[in-house]
Amino acid sequence: MEESKRNQNVSTSLNPTFLSLISKEAKSETPQGFRLITLCNVIYKVIATLRAKRLMPLLSSIISLEQIGLVEGWQILDGLVVSQEIVHSLKIKKKVGMMIKLDLSKAYDQLN
């Protein structure tokens, strides 16, 4: 632990992580039927949580307004409102614009 403090780095002995697959369905046979999870060491989780708490006050000034899903107090639906406002503004000003829709179903997939 003292070595980690001196080097400002998490020692590899504190960071053993196990990877595990959890089945989303009763009998999954394809990779899409599983979810990968990581099981981290408790000390590593404590250190990561402390670092995250120290960064929390800075996030709203670091993260742009377009990335609203990462800032506390903002909701993912706020992105929809911003998108609608942009489209509306482009229509009124008769400007050309382009939007890209990403499929986030993998990111927000749920276990059965």
PDB file of C-alpha atoms in Angstrom:
ATOM      1  CA  MET A   1       0.000   0.000   0.000  1.00  0.00           C
ATOM      2  CA  GLU A   2       2.843   2.413   0.856  1.00  0.00           C
ATOM      3  CA  GLU A   3       4.439   1.731  -2.539  1.00  0.00           C
ATOM      4  CA  SER A   4       1.183   2.738  -4.230  1.00  0.00           C
ATOM      5  CA  LYS A   5       1.159   6.037  -2.318  1.00  0.00           C
ATOM      6  CA  ARG A   6       4.752   6.829  -3.307  1.00  0.00           C
ATOM      7  CA  ASN A   7       4.302   5.991  -6.984  1.00  0.00           C
ATOM      8  CA  GLN A   8       0.814   7.539  -7.232  1.00  0.00           C
ATOM      9  CA  ASN A   9      -0.143   4.280  -8.908  1.00  0.00           C
ATOM     10  CA  VAL A  10      -2.284   1.330  -7.881  1.00  0.00           C
ATOM     11  CA  SER A  11      -0.067  -1.676  -7.279  1.00  0.00           C
ATOM     12  CA  THR A  12      -0.812  -4.749  -9.382  1.00  0.00           C
ATOM     13  CA  SER A  13      -1.093  -6.763  -6.169  1.00  0.00           C
ATOM     14  CA  LEU A  14      -4.129  -4.619  -5.240  1.00  0.00           C
ATOM     15  CA  ASN A  15      -5.743  -5.030  -8.623  1.00  0.00           C
ATOM     16  CA  PRO A  16      -6.578  -8.661  -9.316  1.00  0.00           C
ATOM     17  CA  THR A  17      -9.726  -8.678 -11.449  1.00  0.00           C
ATOM     18  CA  PHE A  18     -11.773 -11.691 -12.463  1.00  0.00           C
ATOM     19  CA  LEU A  19     -13.800 -11.723 -15.654  1.00  0.00           C
ATOM     20  CA  SER A  20     -17.033 -13.659 -15.645  1.00  0.00           C
ATOM     21  CA  LEU A  21     -19.799 -14.295 -18.171  1.00  0.00           C
ATOM     22  CA  ILE A  22     -23.420 -14.163 -17.028  1.00  0.00           C
ATOM     23  CA  SER A  23     -26.080 -15.695 -19.206  1.00  0.00           C
ATOM     24  CA  LYS A  24     -28.860 -13.285 -20.222  1.00  0.00           C
ATOM     25  CA  GLU A  25     -31.151 -16.136 -21.265  1.00  0.00           C
ATOM     26  CA  ALA A  26     -31.761 -19.661 -19.987  1.00  0.00           C
ATOM     27  CA  LYS A  27     -29.716 -21.435 -22.689  1.00  0.00           C
ATOM     28  CA  SER A  28     -27.410 -18.961 -24.400  1.00  0.00           C
ATOM     29  CA  GLU A  29     -25.287 -20.357 -27.194  1.00  0.00           C
ATOM     30  CA  THR A  30     -24.025 -17.170 -28.844  1.00  0.00           C
ATOM     31  CA  PRO A  31     -21.750 -14.443 -27.446  1.00  0.00           C
ATOM     32  CA  GLN A  32     -24.657 -11.991 -27.591  1.00  0.00           C
ATOM     33  CA  GLY A  33     -26.496 -14.147 -25.040  1.00  0.00           C
ATOM     34  CA  PHE A  34     -23.913 -13.364 -22.349  1.00  0.00           C
ATOM     35  CA  ARG A  35     -22.888 -10.293 -20.412  1.00  0.00           C
ATOM     36  CA  LEU A  36     -19.290  -9.806 -19.333  1.00  0.00           C
ATOM     37  CA  ILE A  37     -18.790  -8.569 -15.782  1.00  0.00           C
ATOM     38  CA  THR A  38     -15.623  -7.820 -13.875  1.00  0.00           C
ATOM     39  CA  LEU A  39     -15.140  -8.663 -10.226  1.00  0.00           C
ATOM     40  CA  CYS A  40     -12.611  -6.250  -8.741  1.00  0.00           C
ATOM     41  CA  ASN A  41     -10.693  -6.341  -5.485  1.00  0.00           C
ATOM     42  CA  VAL A  42     -12.394  -4.408  -2.653  1.00  0.00           C
ATOM     43  CA  ILE A  43      -9.385  -2.130  -2.076  1.00  0.00           C
ATOM     44  CA  TYR A  44      -9.300  -1.284  -5.774  1.00  0.00           C
ATOM     45  CA  LYS A  45     -13.009  -0.386  -5.658  1.00  0.00           C
ATOM     46  CA  VAL A  46     -12.454   1.831  -2.612  1.00  0.00           C
ATOM     47  CA  ILE A  47      -9.601   3.673  -4.331  1.00  0.00           C
ATOM     48  CA  ALA A  48     -11.633   4.076  -7.537  1.00  0.00           C
ATOM     49  CA  THR A  49     -14.631   5.384  -5.567  1.00  0.00           C
ATOM     50  CA  LEU A  50     -12.500   7.917  -3.701  1.00  0.00           C
ATOM     51  CA  ARG A  51     -10.975   9.140  -6.966  1.00  0.00           C
ATOM     52  CA  ALA A  52     -14.420   9.436  -8.554  1.00  0.00           C
ATOM     53  CA  LYS A  53     -15.735  11.441  -5.576  1.00  0.00           C
ATOM     54  CA  ARG A  54     -12.799  13.842  -5.833  1.00  0.00           C
ATOM     55  CA  LEU A  55     -13.464  14.366  -9.551  1.00  0.00           C
ATOM     56  CA  MET A  56     -17.257  14.784  -9.199  1.00  0.00           C
ATOM     57  CA  PRO A  57     -17.216  18.577  -8.578  1.00  0.00           C
ATOM     58  CA  LEU A  58     -15.087  19.105 -11.703  1.00  0.00           C
ATOM     59  CA  LEU A  59     -17.146  16.987 -14.117  1.00  0.00           C
ATOM     60  CA  SER A  60     -19.662  19.660 -15.084  1.00  0.00           C
ATOM     61  CA  SER A  61     -16.811  21.951 -16.183  1.00  0.00           C
ATOM     62  CA  ILE A  62     -14.856  19.189 -17.963  1.00  0.00           C
ATOM     63  CA  ILE A  63     -17.676  17.361 -19.758  1.00  0.00           C
ATOM     64  CA  SER A  64     -19.339  19.217 -22.619  1.00  0.00           C
ATOM     65  CA  LEU A  65     -23.077  19.882 -22.593  1.00  0.00           C
ATOM     66  CA  GLU A  66     -23.557  17.369 -25.414  1.00  0.00           C
ATOM     67  CA  GLN A  67     -22.417  14.531 -23.129  1.00  0.00           C
ATOM     68  CA  ILE A  68     -25.160  14.961 -20.585  1.00  0.00           C
ATOM     69  CA  GLY A  69     -25.429  11.323 -19.512  1.00  0.00           C
ATOM     70  CA  LEU A  70     -22.317  11.568 -17.338  1.00  0.00           C
ATOM     71  CA  VAL A  71     -23.151  14.548 -15.133  1.00  0.00           C
ATOM     72  CA  GLU A  72     -25.074  14.135 -11.889  1.00  0.00           C
ATOM     73  CA  GLY A  73     -28.489  15.716 -11.990  1.00  0.00           C
ATOM     74  CA  TRP A  74     -28.795  15.464 -15.759  1.00  0.00           C
ATOM     75  CA  GLN A  75     -30.944  12.785 -17.303  1.00  0.00           C
ATOM     76  CA  ILE A  76     -30.425  10.832 -20.507  1.00  0.00           C
ATOM     77  CA  LEU A  77     -33.720  12.223 -21.853  1.00  0.00           C
ATOM     78  CA  ASP A  78     -32.194  15.706 -21.739  1.00  0.00           C
ATOM     79  CA  GLY A  79     -30.231  14.624 -24.814  1.00  0.00           C
ATOM     80  CA  LEU A  80     -33.473  14.061 -26.678  1.00  0.00           C
ATOM     81  CA  VAL A  81     -34.647  17.561 -25.833  1.00  0.00           C
ATOM     82  CA  VAL A  82     -31.357  19.057 -27.020  1.00  0.00           C
ATOM     83  CA  SER A  83     -31.591  17.064 -30.272  1.00  0.00           C
ATOM     84  CA  GLN A  84     -35.125  18.296 -30.923  1.00  0.00           C
ATOM     85  CA  GLU A  85     -34.068  21.871 -30.280  1.00  0.00           C
ATOM     86  CA  ILE A  86     -31.175  21.545 -32.736  1.00  0.00           C
ATOM     87  CA  VAL A  87     -33.420  20.118 -35.472  1.00  0.00           C
ATOM     88  CA  HIS A  88     -36.024  22.830 -34.819  1.00  0.00           C
ATOM     89  CA  SER A  89     -33.374  25.560 -34.941  1.00  0.00           C
ATOM     90  CA  LEU A  90     -31.938  24.242 -38.232  1.00  0.00           C
ATOM     91  CA  LYS A  91     -35.415  24.146 -39.793  1.00  0.00           C
ATOM     92  CA  ILE A  92     -36.193  27.720 -38.748  1.00  0.00           C
ATOM     93  CA  LYS A  93     -32.839  29.046 -39.966  1.00  0.00           C
ATOM     94  CA  LYS A  94     -33.103  26.880 -43.109  1.00  0.00           C
ATOM     95  CA  LYS A  95     -29.588  25.529 -42.586  1.00  0.00           C
ATOM     96  CA  VAL A  96     -28.268  22.142 -43.630  1.00  0.00           C
ATOM     97  CA  GLY A  97     -27.369  19.753 -40.833  1.00  0.00           C
ATOM     98  CA  MET A  98     -26.636  16.106 -40.207  1.00  0.00           C
ATOM     99  CA  MET A  99     -27.450  13.827 -37.291  1.00  0.00           C
ATOM    100  CA  ILE A 100     -26.100  10.383 -36.479  1.00  0.00           C
ATOM    101  CA  LYS A 101     -28.217   7.908 -34.533  1.00  0.00           C
ATOM    102  CA  LEU A 102     -26.267   5.328 -32.559  1.00  0.00           C
ATOM    103  CA  ASP A 103     -27.725   2.049 -31.351  1.00  0.00           C
ATOM    104  CA  LEU A 104     -27.190   1.999 -27.594  1.00  0.00           C
ATOM    105  CA  SER A 105     -29.072  -1.228 -26.978  1.00  0.00           C
ATOM    106  CA  LYS A 106     -25.835  -3.011 -26.035  1.00  0.00           C
ATOM    107  CA  ALA A 107     -24.897  -0.354 -23.478  1.00  0.00           C
ATOM    108  CA  TYR A 108     -28.271  -0.513 -21.773  1.00  0.00           C
ATOM    109  CA  ASP A 109     -28.989  -4.190 -22.210  1.00  0.00           C
ATOM    110  CA  GLN A 110     -30.649  -5.949 -19.287  1.00  0.00           C
ATOM    111  CA  LEU A 111     -30.322  -9.381 -17.759  1.00  0.00           C
ATOM    112  CA  ASN A 112     -33.315 -11.709 -17.721  1.00  0.00           C
TER     113      ASN A 112
END
